[in-house]
Amino acid sequence: MRVTGVIADLRVADIASAKSFYTDYLGLSVEEFDMGWVARYTSPDTGAHVQVLTRDATAPEDPVVSVKVDDVEAALDEARQLGYEIVHPLTTEPWGVRRFFVRAPDGNVFNIVQHRD
């Protein structure tokens, strides 16, 4: 498995209310998507981005970070071999990603995700 990107997942009470802080103040003015419960904002100049979410719509817990990988099945196999708790099983989501959640030894939950090419 190779990590291809890391995105902070910040919990917010309301996506619409939070939007202006991230877009106007921080300048992350490109809204890559907004699914109502999760949205990603990106800087048009640098590509820096952040995701904000109210509550993950399909998983039992909310992640603190999303880690994009090139092989999600290999990442799951390795997590299992190392004895890490799988919080959310490998799932192909309706929006086209394959992902699972794993709990780090410190308790943080990571969304391990592979996007469609």
Tab-separated table of C-alpha atoms in Angstrom:
chain	number	residue	atom	x	y	z
A	1	MET	CA	0.000	0.000	0.000
A	2	ARG	CA	1.164	3.510	-0.801
A	3	VAL	CA	-0.378	6.649	0.730
A	4	THR	CA	-1.289	9.142	-1.999
A	5	GLY	CA	-2.880	11.862	0.126
A	6	VAL	CA	-4.060	12.836	3.594
A	7	ILE	CA	-7.092	15.026	4.275
A	8	ALA	CA	-8.116	16.384	7.677
A	9	ASP	CA	-11.738	15.566	8.591
A	10	LEU	CA	-13.056	18.289	10.880
A	11	ARG	CA	-16.330	17.883	12.742
A	12	VAL	CA	-18.771	20.787	12.363
A	13	ALA	CA	-22.345	21.289	13.540
A	14	ASP	CA	-23.570	22.526	10.161
A	15	ILE	CA	-21.833	22.443	6.761
A	16	ALA	CA	-23.579	25.544	5.408
A	17	SER	CA	-22.743	27.625	8.487
A	18	ALA	CA	-19.095	26.544	8.427
A	19	LYS	CA	-18.548	27.122	4.705
A	20	SER	CA	-17.709	30.843	4.759
A	21	PHE	CA	-14.879	30.383	7.281
A	22	TYR	CA	-13.134	27.825	5.074
A	23	THR	CA	-13.882	29.489	1.743
A	24	ASP	CA	-13.823	33.227	2.462
A	25	TYR	CA	-11.378	33.462	5.369
A	26	LEU	CA	-8.987	30.587	4.614
A	27	GLY	CA	-9.320	30.954	0.838
A	28	LEU	CA	-10.205	27.316	0.228
A	29	SER	CA	-12.668	28.578	-2.344
A	30	VAL	CA	-13.088	25.501	-4.535
A	31	GLU	CA	-15.917	23.347	-3.242
A	32	GLU	CA	-14.973	19.922	-4.590
A	33	PHE	CA	-18.195	18.396	-3.297
A	34	ASP	CA	-20.938	18.894	-0.731
A	35	MET	CA	-23.016	15.849	0.134
A	36	GLY	CA	-24.915	17.583	2.939
A	37	TRP	CA	-23.052	15.700	5.676
A	38	VAL	CA	-19.513	16.109	4.264
A	39	ALA	CA	-17.889	18.739	2.054
A	40	ARG	CA	-14.342	19.348	0.811
A	41	TYR	CA	-12.853	22.804	0.249
A	42	THR	CA	-9.616	23.341	-1.669
A	43	SER	CA	-7.264	26.231	-2.385
A	44	PRO	CA	-7.199	27.005	-6.117
A	45	ASP	CA	-3.599	28.190	-5.734
A	46	THR	CA	-1.953	25.460	-3.681
A	47	GLY	CA	-4.306	22.477	-3.716
A	48	ALA	CA	-4.391	22.435	0.104
A	49	HIS	CA	-7.730	21.126	1.318
A	50	VAL	CA	-9.870	20.159	4.267
A	51	GLN	CA	-13.050	18.158	4.689
A	52	VAL	CA	-15.766	19.099	7.134
A	53	LEU	CA	-18.429	16.683	8.266
A	54	THR	CA	-21.410	16.676	10.560
A	55	ARG	CA	-21.668	12.894	10.991
A	56	ASP	CA	-20.488	10.139	8.673
A	57	ALA	CA	-23.576	8.934	6.823
A	58	THR	CA	-22.623	5.275	6.459
A	59	ALA	CA	-20.149	4.447	9.241
A	60	PRO	CA	-20.569	3.973	12.988
A	61	GLU	CA	-17.896	6.534	13.927
A	62	ASP	CA	-16.441	9.718	12.475
A	63	PRO	CA	-12.857	9.715	11.225
A	64	VAL	CA	-10.318	12.362	12.186
A	65	VAL	CA	-8.478	12.017	8.890
A	66	SER	CA	-8.955	10.413	5.478
A	67	VAL	CA	-5.933	8.641	4.050
A	68	LYS	CA	-6.020	8.072	0.305
A	69	VAL	CA	-4.203	4.894	-0.758
A	70	ASP	CA	-3.406	3.182	-4.038
A	71	ASP	CA	-4.582	-0.271	-2.863
A	72	VAL	CA	-7.309	-0.332	-0.231
A	73	GLU	CA	-7.467	-4.136	-0.101
A	74	ALA	CA	-3.742	-4.349	0.697
A	75	ALA	CA	-4.183	-1.646	3.351
A	76	LEU	CA	-6.986	-3.648	4.968
A	77	ASP	CA	-4.936	-6.857	4.895
A	78	GLU	CA	-1.990	-5.109	6.532
A	79	ALA	CA	-4.174	-3.502	9.219
A	80	ARG	CA	-5.606	-6.920	10.070
A	81	GLN	CA	-2.169	-8.559	10.133
A	82	LEU	CA	-0.985	-5.885	12.558
A	83	GLY	CA	-4.004	-6.480	14.792
A	84	TYR	CA	-5.659	-3.072	14.412
A	85	GLU	CA	-9.379	-2.766	15.067
A	86	ILE	CA	-11.452	-2.387	11.905
A	87	VAL	CA	-14.238	0.004	12.890
A	88	HIS	CA	-16.076	0.018	9.535
A	89	PRO	CA	-15.698	-2.842	7.027
A	90	LEU	CA	-14.381	-2.447	3.501
A	91	THR	CA	-17.296	-0.906	1.640
A	92	THR	CA	-17.908	0.409	-1.858
A	93	GLU	CA	-19.854	3.577	-1.172
A	94	PRO	CA	-22.610	4.931	-3.465
A	95	TRP	CA	-20.420	7.954	-4.301
A	96	GLY	CA	-17.771	5.675	-5.809
A	97	VAL	CA	-15.026	5.214	-3.226
A	98	ARG	CA	-13.893	2.014	-1.519
A	99	ARG	CA	-13.041	2.531	2.126
A	100	PHE	CA	-12.760	1.098	5.603
A	101	PHE	CA	-12.131	2.652	9.006
A	102	VAL	CA	-9.317	1.554	11.303
A	103	ARG	CA	-8.636	2.605	14.892
A	104	ALA	CA	-5.067	3.663	15.651
A	105	PRO	CA	-3.571	2.535	18.979
A	106	ASP	CA	-4.163	6.082	20.314
A	107	GLY	CA	-7.897	5.763	19.645
A	108	ASN	CA	-8.141	7.970	16.564
A	109	VAL	CA	-10.256	6.597	13.728
A	110	PHE	CA	-8.816	6.762	10.208
A	111	ASN	CA	-10.816	6.564	6.974
A	112	ILE	CA	-8.642	4.523	4.581
A	113	VAL	CA	-9.967	5.232	1.104
A	114	GLN	CA	-9.278	4.504	-2.537
A	115	HIS	CA	-10.899	6.762	-5.105
A	116	ARG	CA	-11.910	5.677	-8.562
A	117	ASP	CA	-9.269	6.354	-11.183
